[in-house]
PDB file of C-alpha atoms and ligand atoms in Angstrom:
ATOM      1  CA  UNK A   1       5.026   9.399  27.254  1.00 48.00           C
ATOM      2  CA  UNK A   2       3.122  10.972  30.135  1.00 48.00           C
ATOM      3  CA  UNK A   3       2.101   9.050  33.251  1.00 47.00           C
ATOM      4  CA  UNK A   4      -1.485   9.554  32.252  1.00 51.00           C
ATOM      5  CA  UNK A   5      -0.929   7.682  28.993  1.00 54.00           C
ATOM      6  CA  UNK A   6       0.875   4.927  30.871  1.00 63.00           C
ATOM      7  CA  UNK A   7      -2.317   4.233  32.764  1.00 78.00           C
ATOM      8  CA  UNK A   8      -4.517   3.638  29.717  1.00 90.00           C
ATOM      9  CA  UNK A   9      -5.585   0.023  29.422  1.00 95.00           C
ATOM     10  CA  UNK A  10      -6.479  -0.456  25.776  1.00 96.00           C
ATOM     11  CA  UNK A  11      -8.793  -3.395  26.324  1.00 96.00           C
ATOM     12  CA  UNK A  12     -10.984  -1.314  28.638  1.00 96.00           C
ATOM     13  CA  UNK A  13     -11.750   1.274  25.946  1.00 97.00           C
ATOM     14  CA  UNK A  14     -14.823   0.959  23.764  1.00 97.00           C
ATOM     15  CA  UNK A  15     -14.263   0.583  20.005  1.00 98.00           C
ATOM     16  CA  UNK A  16     -14.454   4.264  19.235  1.00 97.00           C
ATOM     17  CA  UNK A  17     -12.125   5.263  22.079  1.00 98.00           C
ATOM     18  CA  UNK A  18      -9.729   2.492  21.157  1.00 98.00           C
ATOM     19  CA  UNK A  19      -9.488   3.615  17.534  1.00 98.00           C
ATOM     20  CA  UNK A  20      -8.916   7.209  18.695  1.00 98.00           C
ATOM     21  CA  UNK A  21      -6.196   5.953  21.064  1.00 98.00           C
ATOM     22  CA  UNK A  22      -4.637   3.958  18.211  1.00 98.00           C
ATOM     23  CA  UNK A  23      -4.508   7.125  16.120  1.00 98.00           C
ATOM     24  CA  UNK A  24      -2.550   8.736  18.992  1.00 97.00           C
ATOM     25  CA  UNK A  25      -0.322   5.681  19.421  1.00 97.00           C
ATOM     26  CA  UNK A  26       0.422   5.513  15.698  1.00 95.00           C
ATOM     27  CA  UNK A  27       1.227   9.201  15.767  1.00 97.00           C
ATOM     28  CA  UNK A  28       3.622   8.535  18.651  1.00 97.00           C
ATOM     29  CA  UNK A  29       5.153   5.538  16.845  1.00 96.00           C
ATOM     30  CA  UNK A  30       4.213   3.066  19.580  1.00 97.00           C
ATOM     31  CA  UNK A  31       4.484  -0.252  17.770  1.00 97.00           C
ATOM     32  CA  UNK A  32       3.588  -2.553  20.668  1.00 98.00           C
ATOM     33  CA  UNK A  33       0.481  -0.541  21.491  1.00 98.00           C
ATOM     34  CA  UNK A  34      -0.591  -0.631  17.845  1.00 98.00           C
ATOM     35  CA  UNK A  35      -0.102  -4.384  17.742  1.00 98.00           C
ATOM     36  CA  UNK A  36      -2.135  -4.734  20.942  1.00 98.00           C
ATOM     37  CA  UNK A  37      -4.879  -2.492  19.540  1.00 98.00           C
ATOM     38  CA  UNK A  38      -5.073  -4.528  16.333  1.00 98.00           C
ATOM     39  CA  UNK A  39      -5.348  -7.742  18.330  1.00 98.00           C
ATOM     40  CA  UNK A  40      -8.101  -6.319  20.539  1.00 98.00           C
ATOM     41  CA  UNK A  41     -10.165  -5.181  17.530  1.00 98.00           C
ATOM     42  CA  UNK A  42      -9.749  -8.610  15.943  1.00 97.00           C
ATOM     43  CA  UNK A  43     -10.856 -10.278  19.192  1.00 98.00           C
ATOM     44  CA  UNK A  44     -13.906  -8.029  19.045  1.00 98.00           C
ATOM     45  CA  UNK A  45     -14.673  -9.583  15.649  1.00 96.00           C
ATOM     46  CA  UNK A  46     -13.711  -6.611  13.534  1.00 96.00           C
ATOM     47  CA  UNK A  47     -13.033  -7.581   9.927  1.00 93.00           C
ATOM     48  CA  UNK A  48      -9.264  -7.432   9.250  1.00 91.00           C
ATOM     49  CA  UNK A  49      -9.950  -5.058   6.354  1.00 87.00           C
ATOM     50  CA  UNK A  50     -11.796  -2.664   8.683  1.00 92.00           C
ATOM     51  CA  UNK A  51      -8.950  -2.747  11.202  1.00 94.00           C
ATOM     52  CA  UNK A  52      -6.566  -1.928   8.383  1.00 90.00           C
ATOM     53  CA  UNK A  53      -8.522   0.903   6.808  1.00 88.00           C
ATOM     54  CA  UNK A  54     -10.269   2.436   9.830  1.00 93.00           C
ATOM     55  CA  UNK A  55      -7.579   2.127  12.506  1.00 95.00           C
ATOM     56  CA  UNK A  56      -4.243   1.987  10.654  1.00 93.00           C
ATOM     57  CA  UNK A  57      -4.743   3.886   7.386  1.00 88.00           C
ATOM     58  CA  UNK A  58      -6.963   6.358   9.246  1.00 90.00           C
ATOM     59  CA  UNK A  59      -4.148   7.024  11.713  1.00 92.00           C
ATOM     60  CA  UNK A  60      -1.556   7.310   8.974  1.00 87.00           C
ATOM     61  CA  UNK A  61      -3.658   9.978   7.259  1.00 87.00           C
ATOM     62  CA  UNK A  62      -3.292  12.186  10.336  1.00 93.00           C
ATOM     63  CA  UNK A  63       0.469  11.563  10.383  1.00 90.00           C
ATOM     64  CA  UNK A  64       0.610  12.437   6.674  1.00 83.00           C
ATOM     65  CA  UNK A  65      -1.229  15.707   7.172  1.00 89.00           C
ATOM     66  CA  UNK A  66       1.042  16.826   9.995  1.00 92.00           C
ATOM     67  CA  UNK A  67       4.141  15.796   8.032  1.00 85.00           C
ATOM     68  CA  UNK A  68       2.886  17.915   5.145  1.00 84.00           C
ATOM     69  CA  UNK A  69       2.261  20.843   7.465  1.00 92.00           C
ATOM     70  CA  UNK A  70       5.719  20.680   9.024  1.00 92.00           C
ATOM     71  CA  UNK A  71       4.465  19.573  12.444  1.00 95.00           C
ATOM     72  CA  UNK A  72       6.063  16.119  12.200  1.00 91.00           C
ATOM     73  CA  UNK A  73       9.466  15.292  10.714  1.00 90.00           C
ATOM     74  CA  UNK A  74      11.071  12.262   9.077  1.00 85.00           C
ATOM     75  CA  UNK A  75      12.227  10.505  12.309  1.00 90.00           C
ATOM     76  CA  UNK A  76       8.739  10.660  13.799  1.00 93.00           C
ATOM     77  CA  UNK A  77       7.129   9.533  10.558  1.00 89.00           C
ATOM     78  CA  UNK A  78       9.546   6.604  10.362  1.00 87.00           C
ATOM     79  CA  UNK A  79       8.477   5.521  13.845  1.00 93.00           C
ATOM     80  CA  UNK A  80       4.819   5.836  12.850  1.00 93.00           C
ATOM     81  CA  UNK A  81       5.495   3.802   9.696  1.00 88.00           C
ATOM     82  CA  UNK A  82       7.230   1.166  11.784  1.00 91.00           C
ATOM     83  CA  UNK A  83       4.270   0.976  14.152  1.00 94.00           C
ATOM     84  CA  UNK A  84       1.911   0.679  11.182  1.00 91.00           C
ATOM     85  CA  UNK A  85       3.985  -2.169   9.751  1.00 89.00           C
ATOM     86  CA  UNK A  86       3.717  -3.989  13.090  1.00 94.00           C
ATOM     87  CA  UNK A  87      -0.059  -3.846  12.804  1.00 94.00           C
ATOM     88  CA  UNK A  88      -0.014  -4.805   9.126  1.00 91.00           C
ATOM     89  CA  UNK A  89       2.099  -7.885   9.881  1.00 92.00           C
ATOM     90  CA  UNK A  90      -0.672  -9.212  12.155  1.00 95.00           C
ATOM     91  CA  UNK A  91      -3.341  -8.528   9.545  1.00 92.00           C
ATOM     92  CA  UNK A  92      -1.461  -9.901   6.556  1.00 86.00           C
ATOM     93  CA  UNK A  93      -2.172 -13.639   7.068  1.00 89.00           C
ATOM     94  CA  UNK A  94      -5.801 -12.826   7.823  1.00 89.00           C
ATOM     95  CA  UNK A  95      -6.214 -10.856   4.622  1.00 82.00           C
ATOM     96  CA  UNK A  96      -4.732 -13.631   2.563  1.00 77.00           C
ATOM     97  CA  UNK A  97      -7.205 -16.324   1.646  1.00 61.00           C
ATOM     98  CA  UNK A  98      -5.891 -19.846   1.886  1.00 52.00           C
ATOM     99  CA  UNK A  99      -6.310 -22.334  -0.891  1.00 54.00           C
ATOM    100  CA  UNK A 100      -8.083 -19.869  -3.172  1.00 56.00           C
ATOM    101  CA  UNK A 101      -7.428 -20.523  -6.837  1.00 65.00           C
ATOM    102  CA  UNK A 102      -4.890 -18.080  -8.255  1.00 72.00           C
ATOM    103  CA  UNK A 103      -6.711 -15.305 -10.071  1.00 86.00           C
ATOM    104  CA  UNK A 104      -3.560 -13.937 -11.689  1.00 94.00           C
ATOM    105  CA  UNK A 105      -0.026 -12.861 -10.984  1.00 97.00           C
ATOM    106  CA  UNK A 106       1.345  -9.403 -10.197  1.00 98.00           C
ATOM    107  CA  UNK A 107       4.838  -8.004  -9.954  1.00 98.00           C
ATOM    108  CA  UNK A 108       4.880  -4.848  -7.824  1.00 98.00           C
ATOM    109  CA  UNK A 109       7.582  -2.435  -6.738  1.00 98.00           C
ATOM    110  CA  UNK A 110       8.320   1.163  -5.781  1.00 98.00           C
ATOM    111  CA  UNK A 111      10.230   3.095  -8.430  1.00 98.00           C
ATOM    112  CA  UNK A 112      13.852   4.198  -8.411  1.00 98.00           C
ATOM    113  CA  UNK A 113      14.739   6.960  -5.965  1.00 98.00           C
ATOM    114  CA  UNK A 114      11.693   6.274  -3.804  1.00 98.00           C
ATOM    115  CA  UNK A 115      11.740   4.372  -0.525  1.00 98.00           C
ATOM    116  CA  UNK A 116       8.049   4.652   0.435  1.00 97.00           C
ATOM    117  CA  UNK A 117       6.628   1.162   0.680  1.00 95.00           C
ATOM    118  CA  UNK A 118       3.622   1.163   2.993  1.00 93.00           C
ATOM    119  CA  UNK A 119       1.069   1.763   0.228  1.00 92.00           C
ATOM    120  CA  UNK A 120       2.760  -0.761  -2.050  1.00 95.00           C
ATOM    121  CA  UNK A 121       2.776  -3.348   0.733  1.00 91.00           C
ATOM    122  CA  UNK A 122      -0.887  -2.724   1.364  1.00 86.00           C
ATOM    123  CA  UNK A 123      -1.724  -3.196  -2.302  1.00 91.00           C
ATOM    124  CA  UNK A 124       0.320  -6.409  -2.322  1.00 90.00           C
ATOM    125  CA  UNK A 125      -1.490  -7.706   0.749  1.00 83.00           C
ATOM    126  CA  UNK A 126      -4.930  -6.896  -0.628  1.00 81.00           C
ATOM    127  CA  UNK A 127      -4.081  -8.449  -3.979  1.00 87.00           C
ATOM    128  CA  UNK A 128      -2.917 -11.625  -2.249  1.00 84.00           C
ATOM    129  CA  UNK A 129      -6.111 -11.547  -0.232  1.00 72.00           C
ATOM    130  CA  UNK A 130      -8.066 -11.436  -3.477  1.00 79.00           C
ATOM    131  CA  UNK A 131      -6.271 -14.539  -4.760  1.00 81.00           C
ATOM    132  CA  UNK A 132      -3.448 -13.024  -6.805  1.00 89.00           C
ATOM    133  CA  UNK A 133       0.114 -14.287  -6.580  1.00 91.00           C
ATOM    134  CA  UNK A 134       2.256 -11.262  -5.748  1.00 94.00           C
ATOM    135  CA  UNK A 135       5.963 -10.854  -6.403  1.00 97.00           C
ATOM    136  CA  UNK A 136       7.193  -7.872  -4.402  1.00 98.00           C
ATOM    137  CA  UNK A 137      10.332  -6.215  -5.745  1.00 98.00           C
ATOM    138  CA  UNK A 138      10.621  -3.858  -2.775  1.00 98.00           C
ATOM    139  CA  UNK A 139      11.721  -0.245  -3.151  1.00 98.00           C
ATOM    140  CA  UNK A 140      14.022   1.774  -5.399  1.00 98.00           C
ATOM    141  CA  UNK A 141      13.540  -0.285  -8.577  1.00 98.00           C
ATOM    142  CA  UNK A 142      15.368   0.548 -11.797  1.00 98.00           C
ATOM    143  CA  UNK A 143      13.976  -0.141 -15.264  1.00 98.00           C
ATOM    144  CA  UNK A 144      16.285  -3.165 -15.409  1.00 98.00           C
ATOM    145  CA  UNK A 145      14.918  -4.542 -12.131  1.00 98.00           C
ATOM    146  CA  UNK A 146      11.343  -4.317 -13.428  1.00 98.00           C
ATOM    147  CA  UNK A 147      12.200  -5.816 -16.825  1.00 98.00           C
ATOM    148  CA  UNK A 148      14.191  -8.671 -15.265  1.00 98.00           C
ATOM    149  CA  UNK A 149      11.263  -9.480 -13.005  1.00 98.00           C
ATOM    150  CA  UNK A 150       8.801  -9.400 -15.915  1.00 98.00           C
ATOM    151  CA  UNK A 151      11.002 -11.806 -17.866  1.00 98.00           C
ATOM    152  CA  UNK A 152      11.553 -14.119 -14.911  1.00 98.00           C
ATOM    153  CA  UNK A 153       8.034 -14.120 -13.494  1.00 97.00           C
ATOM    154  CA  UNK A 154       5.806 -13.532 -16.567  1.00 97.00           C
ATOM    155  CA  UNK A 155       3.073 -11.884 -14.487  1.00 98.00           C
ATOM    156  CA  UNK A 156      -0.268 -10.647 -15.837  1.00 98.00           C
ATOM    157  CA  UNK A 157       0.101  -7.322 -14.103  1.00 98.00           C
ATOM    158  CA  UNK A 158       2.913  -4.884 -13.399  1.00 98.00           C
ATOM    159  CA  UNK A 159       2.275  -2.516 -10.498  1.00 98.00           C
ATOM    160  CA  UNK A 160       4.413   0.542  -9.850  1.00 98.00           C
ATOM    161  CA  UNK A 161       4.257   2.788  -6.808  1.00 98.00           C
ATOM    162  CA  UNK A 162       5.652   6.312  -6.328  1.00 98.00           C
ATOM    163  CA  UNK A 163       5.042   8.722  -3.477  1.00 98.00           C
ATOM    164  CA  UNK A 164       7.190  11.616  -4.619  1.00 98.00           C
ATOM    165  CA  UNK A 165       6.516  14.094  -7.403  1.00 98.00           C
ATOM    166  CA  UNK A 166      10.212  13.728  -8.254  1.00 98.00           C
ATOM    167  CA  UNK A 167      10.044   9.928  -8.696  1.00 98.00           C
ATOM    168  CA  UNK A 168       6.658   9.505 -10.374  1.00 98.00           C
ATOM    169  CA  UNK A 169       7.991  10.439 -13.853  1.00 98.00           C
ATOM    170  CA  UNK A 170      10.207   7.353 -13.637  1.00 98.00           C
ATOM    171  CA  UNK A 171       7.115   5.241 -14.259  1.00 98.00           C
ATOM    172  CA  UNK A 172       7.043   6.665 -17.761  1.00 98.00           C
ATOM    173  CA  UNK A 173      10.671   5.672 -18.258  1.00 98.00           C
ATOM    174  CA  UNK A 174       9.743   2.076 -17.415  1.00 98.00           C
ATOM    175  CA  UNK A 175       6.664   2.064 -19.672  1.00 98.00           C
ATOM    176  CA  UNK A 176       8.553   3.714 -22.555  1.00 98.00           C
ATOM    177  CA  UNK A 177      11.258   1.077 -22.294  1.00 98.00           C
ATOM    178  CA  UNK A 178       8.600  -1.649 -22.380  1.00 98.00           C
ATOM    179  CA  UNK A 179       7.208  -0.064 -25.558  1.00 98.00           C
ATOM    180  CA  UNK A 180      10.691   0.067 -27.096  1.00 98.00           C
ATOM    181  CA  UNK A 181      11.233  -3.608 -26.350  1.00 98.00           C
ATOM    182  CA  UNK A 182       7.838  -4.477 -27.822  1.00 98.00           C
ATOM    183  CA  UNK A 183       6.547  -5.992 -24.564  1.00 98.00           C
ATOM    184  CA  UNK A 184       4.228  -3.229 -23.345  1.00 98.00           C
ATOM    185  CA  UNK A 185       1.046  -4.981 -24.438  1.00 97.00           C
ATOM    186  CA  UNK A 186       2.004  -8.240 -22.773  1.00 97.00           C
ATOM    187  CA  UNK A 187       1.117  -6.775 -19.376  1.00 98.00           C
ATOM    188  CA  UNK A 188      -1.538  -4.743 -17.630  1.00 98.00           C
ATOM    189  CA  UNK A 189       0.257  -1.813 -16.019  1.00 98.00           C
ATOM    190  CA  UNK A 190      -1.316  -0.376 -12.877  1.00 98.00           C
ATOM    191  CA  UNK A 191       0.157   2.646 -11.132  1.00 98.00           C
ATOM    192  CA  UNK A 192      -0.530   4.255  -7.776  1.00 98.00           C
ATOM    193  CA  UNK A 193       0.745   6.531  -5.036  1.00 98.00           C
ATOM    194  CA  UNK A 194      -0.526   9.646  -3.310  1.00 96.00           C
ATOM    195  CA  UNK A 195       0.751  12.287  -5.790  1.00 97.00           C
ATOM    196  CA  UNK A 196      -0.606  10.506  -8.899  1.00 98.00           C
ATOM    197  CA  UNK A 197      -3.972  10.925 -10.539  1.00 98.00           C
ATOM    198  CA  UNK A 198      -5.969   9.475 -13.389  1.00 98.00           C
ATOM    199  CA  UNK A 199      -4.677  12.031 -15.870  1.00 98.00           C
ATOM    200  CA  UNK A 200      -1.066  11.217 -15.032  1.00 98.00           C
ATOM    201  CA  UNK A 201      -1.759   7.502 -15.439  1.00 98.00           C
ATOM    202  CA  UNK A 202      -3.167   8.115 -18.914  1.00 98.00           C
ATOM    203  CA  UNK A 203      -0.361  10.502 -19.883  1.00 98.00           C
ATOM    204  CA  UNK A 204       2.385   7.967 -19.128  1.00 98.00           C
ATOM    205  CA  UNK A 205       0.592   5.133 -20.917  1.00 98.00           C
ATOM    206  CA  UNK A 206      -0.442   3.012 -17.922  1.00 98.00           C
ATOM    207  CA  UNK A 207      -3.607   0.916 -18.187  1.00 98.00           C
ATOM    208  CA  UNK A 208      -4.996   2.412 -15.006  1.00 98.00           C
ATOM    209  CA  UNK A 209      -4.280   4.604 -12.014  1.00 98.00           C
ATOM    210  CA  UNK A 210      -5.672   3.209  -8.773  1.00 97.00           C
ATOM    211  CA  UNK A 211      -6.502   5.523  -5.904  1.00 94.00           C
ATOM    212  CA  UNK A 212      -6.201   2.868  -3.198  1.00 90.00           C
ATOM    213  CA  UNK A 213      -5.673  -0.823  -2.565  1.00 88.00           C
ATOM    214  CA  UNK A 214      -9.363  -1.675  -2.847  1.00 83.00           C
ATOM    215  CA  UNK A 215      -9.588   0.011  -6.254  1.00 92.00           C
ATOM    216  CA  UNK A 216      -6.378  -1.788  -7.258  1.00 94.00           C
ATOM    217  CA  UNK A 217      -7.996  -5.157  -6.545  1.00 90.00           C
ATOM    218  CA  UNK A 218     -11.202  -4.264  -8.411  1.00 92.00           C
ATOM    219  CA  UNK A 219      -9.247  -2.944 -11.384  1.00 97.00           C
ATOM    220  CA  UNK A 220      -6.913  -5.935 -11.474  1.00 96.00           C
ATOM    221  CA  UNK A 221      -9.869  -8.329 -11.443  1.00 93.00           C
ATOM    222  CA  UNK A 222     -11.549  -6.382 -14.219  1.00 95.00           C
ATOM    223  CA  UNK A 223      -8.455  -6.581 -16.420  1.00 96.00           C
ATOM    224  CA  UNK A 224      -8.091 -10.300 -15.694  1.00 94.00           C
ATOM    225  CA  UNK A 225     -11.658 -11.000 -16.788  1.00 91.00           C
ATOM    226  CA  UNK A 226     -11.134  -8.935 -19.958  1.00 90.00           C
ATOM    227  CA  UNK A 227      -8.019 -10.979 -20.656  1.00 85.00           C
ATOM    228  CA  UNK A 228      -9.912 -14.228 -20.186  1.00 82.00           C
ATOM    229  CA  UNK A 229     -12.720 -13.044 -22.462  1.00 83.00           C
ATOM    230  CA  UNK A 230     -10.216 -12.054 -25.138  1.00 82.00           C
ATOM    231  CA  UNK A 231      -8.515 -15.434 -24.855  1.00 79.00           C
ATOM    232  CA  UNK A 232     -11.870 -17.197 -25.139  1.00 79.00           C
ATOM    233  CA  UNK A 233     -12.808 -15.087 -28.180  1.00 79.00           C
ATOM    234  CA  UNK A 234      -9.437 -15.507 -29.838  1.00 69.00           C
TER     235      UNK A 234
HETATM  236  C1  B12 B 301       5.388   7.480   5.748  1.00 52.48           C
HETATM  237  C2  B12 B 301       6.035   8.543   4.888  1.00 52.48           C
HETATM  238  C3  B12 B 301       7.432   8.535   4.787  1.00 52.48           C
HETATM  239  C4  B12 B 301       8.310   7.471   5.428  1.00 52.48           C
HETATM  240  C5  B12 B 301       8.237   6.210   4.529  1.00 52.48           C
HETATM  241  C6  B12 B 301       8.299   4.925   5.319  1.00 52.48           C
HETATM  242  C7  B12 B 301       7.954   3.743   4.468  1.00 52.48           C
HETATM  243  N1  B12 B 301       8.506   2.614   4.819  1.00 52.48           N
HETATM  244  O1  B12 B 301       7.191   3.791   3.515  1.00 52.48           O
HETATM  245  C8  B12 B 301       9.703   8.172   5.416  1.00 52.48           C
HETATM  246  C9  B12 B 301       9.883   8.891   6.733  1.00 52.48           C
HETATM  247  C10 B12 B 301      10.886   7.250   5.171  1.00 52.48           C
HETATM  248  C11 B12 B 301       9.516   9.199   4.322  1.00 52.48           C
HETATM  249  C12 B12 B 301      10.580   9.795   3.663  1.00 52.48           C
HETATM  250  C13 B12 B 301      10.444  10.830   2.777  1.00 52.48           C
HETATM  251  N2  B12 B 301       9.291  11.465   2.444  1.00 52.48           N
HETATM  252 CO1  B12 B 301       7.521  10.762   2.878  1.00 52.48          CO
HETATM  253  N3  B12 B 301       5.768  10.455   3.447  1.00 52.48           N
HETATM  254  C14 B12 B 301       5.245   9.527   4.215  1.00 52.48           C
HETATM  255  C15 B12 B 301       3.738   9.811   4.369  1.00 52.48           C
HETATM  256  C16 B12 B 301       3.512  10.525   5.696  1.00 52.48           C
HETATM  257  C17 B12 B 301       2.795   8.649   4.334  1.00 52.48           C
HETATM  258  C18 B12 B 301       2.899   7.727   3.125  1.00 52.48           C
HETATM  259  C19 B12 B 301       2.122   6.479   3.411  1.00 52.48           C
HETATM  260  O2  B12 B 301       2.683   5.465   3.789  1.00 52.48           O
HETATM  261  N4  B12 B 301       0.795   6.560   3.308  1.00 52.48           N
HETATM  262  C20 B12 B 301      -0.103   5.474   3.636  1.00 52.48           C
HETATM  263  C21 B12 B 301      -0.331   4.579   2.426  1.00 52.48           C
HETATM  264  C22 B12 B 301      -1.319   3.487   2.794  1.00 52.48           C
HETATM  265  O3  B12 B 301      -0.876   5.354   1.379  1.00 52.48           O
HETATM  266  P1  B12 B 301      -0.212   5.455  -0.086  1.00 52.48           P
HETATM  267  O4  B12 B 301       1.241   5.269   0.014  1.00 52.48           O
HETATM  268  O5  B12 B 301      -0.738   6.639  -0.769  1.00 52.48           O
HETATM  269  O6  B12 B 301      -0.765   4.158  -0.827  1.00 52.48           O
HETATM  270  C23 B12 B 301      -2.106   3.953  -1.209  1.00 52.48           C
HETATM  271  C24 B12 B 301      -2.433   4.509  -2.605  1.00 52.48           C
HETATM  272  O7  B12 B 301      -1.643   5.588  -2.982  1.00 52.48           O
HETATM  273  C25 B12 B 301      -2.356   3.330  -3.505  1.00 52.48           C
HETATM  274  N5  B12 B 301      -1.057   2.917  -4.052  1.00 52.48           N
HETATM  275  C26 B12 B 301       0.184   3.160  -3.605  1.00 52.48           C
HETATM  276  N6  B12 B 301       1.089   2.527  -4.357  1.00 52.48           N
HETATM  277  C27 B12 B 301       0.434   1.856  -5.294  1.00 52.48           C
HETATM  278  C28 B12 B 301       0.886   1.048  -6.331  1.00 52.48           C
HETATM  279  C29 B12 B 301      -0.016   0.467  -7.204  1.00 52.48           C
HETATM  280  C30 B12 B 301       0.455  -0.415  -8.279  1.00 52.48           C
HETATM  281  C31 B12 B 301      -1.408   0.720  -7.033  1.00 52.48           C
HETATM  282  C32 B12 B 301      -2.350   0.130  -7.967  1.00 52.48           C
HETATM  283  C33 B12 B 301      -1.869   1.531  -5.991  1.00 52.48           C
HETATM  284  C34 B12 B 301      -0.946   2.088  -5.130  1.00 52.48           C
HETATM  285  O8  B12 B 301      -2.821   2.297  -2.689  1.00 52.48           O
HETATM  286  C35 B12 B 301      -2.271   2.452  -1.371  1.00 52.48           C
HETATM  287  C36 B12 B 301      -3.137   1.773  -0.367  1.00 52.48           C
HETATM  288  O9  B12 B 301      -4.458   2.210  -0.364  1.00 52.48           O
HETATM  289  C37 B12 B 301       3.479  10.740   3.112  1.00 52.48           C
HETATM  290  C38 B12 B 301       2.282  11.675   3.214  1.00 52.48           C
HETATM  291  C39 B12 B 301       1.164  11.355   2.255  1.00 52.48           C
HETATM  292  N7  B12 B 301       0.159  12.152   2.337  1.00 52.48           N
HETATM  293  O10 B12 B 301       1.217  10.437   1.471  1.00 52.48           O
HETATM  294  C40 B12 B 301       4.811  11.459   2.994  1.00 52.48           C
HETATM  295  C41 B12 B 301       5.259  12.044   1.652  1.00 52.48           C
HETATM  296  C42 B12 B 301       4.926  11.113   0.515  1.00 52.48           C
HETATM  297  N8  B12 B 301       6.720  12.132   1.825  1.00 52.48           N
HETATM  298  C43 B12 B 301       7.230  13.220   1.321  1.00 52.48           C
HETATM  299  C44 B12 B 301       8.603  13.560   1.347  1.00 52.48           C
HETATM  300  C45 B12 B 301       8.965  14.922   0.821  1.00 52.48           C
HETATM  301  C46 B12 B 301       9.571  12.661   1.832  1.00 52.48           C
HETATM  302  C47 B12 B 301      11.094  12.881   1.863  1.00 52.48           C
HETATM  303  C48 B12 B 301      11.695  13.504   0.607  1.00 52.48           C
HETATM  304  C49 B12 B 301      11.394  13.710   3.119  1.00 52.48           C
HETATM  305  C50 B12 B 301      12.830  14.127   3.308  1.00 52.48           C
HETATM  306  N9  B12 B 301      12.978  15.403   3.349  1.00 52.48           N
HETATM  307  O11 B12 B 301      13.707  13.308   3.389  1.00 52.48           O
HETATM  308  C51 B12 B 301      11.608  11.457   2.082  1.00 52.48           C
HETATM  309  C52 B12 B 301      11.848  10.731   0.728  1.00 52.48           C
HETATM  310  C53 B12 B 301      12.728   9.545   0.802  1.00 52.48           C
HETATM  311  C54 B12 B 301      12.737   8.819  -0.533  1.00 52.48           C
HETATM  312  N10 B12 B 301      13.786   8.974  -1.301  1.00 52.48           N
HETATM  313  O12 B12 B 301      11.788   8.145  -0.892  1.00 52.48           O
HETATM  314  C55 B12 B 301       6.164  14.101   0.671  1.00 52.48           C
HETATM  315  C56 B12 B 301       6.192  14.067  -0.854  1.00 52.48           C
HETATM  316  C57 B12 B 301       5.964  15.443  -1.443  1.00 52.48           C
HETATM  317  C58 B12 B 301       6.045  15.451  -2.911  1.00 52.48           C
HETATM  318  N11 B12 B 301       5.274  16.337  -3.480  1.00 52.48           N
HETATM  319  O13 B12 B 301       6.726  14.722  -3.554  1.00 52.48           O
HETATM  320  C59 B12 B 301       4.861  13.557   1.345  1.00 52.48           C
HETATM  321  C60 B12 B 301       3.598  13.696   0.463  1.00 52.48           C
HETATM  322  C61 B12 B 301       4.676  14.367   2.660  1.00 52.48           C
HETATM  323  C62 B12 B 301       4.479  15.849   2.418  1.00 52.48           C
HETATM  324  N12 B12 B 301       3.281  16.292   2.207  1.00 52.48           N
HETATM  325  O14 B12 B 301       5.424  16.566   2.440  1.00 52.48           O
HETATM  326  N13 B12 B 301       8.200   9.453   4.105  1.00 52.48           N
END
């Protein structure tokens, strides 16, 4: 860190400058500064969701682009991810409504061979914020881990995340196994992750691909209301 950066007092920056500085701090993996920035924006009455999407996800997009282009490497990206998680931890309780009636239940996890969990965590947080109960299986989940969780938790929704082109086909392995066991139709299966798209979601037999956490919440709610209508009709 340069002396010049040492002298920056985050609280003296206006909103726009602060967000730009947070992009830099996220890029540099400065967790404490990110936490401070999040707290300042919240004190300035920013909505937690705006802090999340505009300051944190916005900053992570820049990190992602430079990782892709070979400017940043895994150690730096890990530090950035760690800084982002620090900010997310502050936002999490604020995004989660208290006392809201449970809209539904979701089991979510990253697939086998894949350790990316920021997007999955974000989806989990937003789903909880929308009133869903979320069971997070973490990363690197085998078919067995998913099936055990479905049996134990009987959720409405199964969510799978994959960030690698090499791990995304594993989602099909899970769905195919569900079909084999005759339990596929007992759940709504939502899939997501940067390398996926709608076509892929359809091809593997998921109910929907969701581009981001906000779409995941909308889609989950839509499927829950369909389920309720079906139950009422049946
Ligand atoms: C951070 C990061 C890492 C961190 C992960 C830290 C962590 N705890 O997650 C570390 C450094 C560990 C890492 C490691 C690796 N990474 Co990486 N990583 C990234 C990076 C920069 C950002 C991912 C991220 O967190 N994005 C922010 C979140 C918010 O976005 P998101 O994950 O897409 O999630 C949103 C949506 O996709 C959706 N969503 C996500 N999941 C789900 C699930 C459901 C159910 C739903 C509905 C929606 C949904 O909603 C989310 C929120 O809006 C991406 C770049 C990129 N463009 O994605 C590369 C990237 C994914 N990594 C990549 C690679 C290659 C690797 C490594 C193989 C590098 C290496 N050589 O070791 C390893 C793989 C390790 C492994 N086995 O998994 C490549 C993948 C390329 C490919 N075609 O497969 C990418 C694309 C970078 C690149 N362009 O080269 N990585």
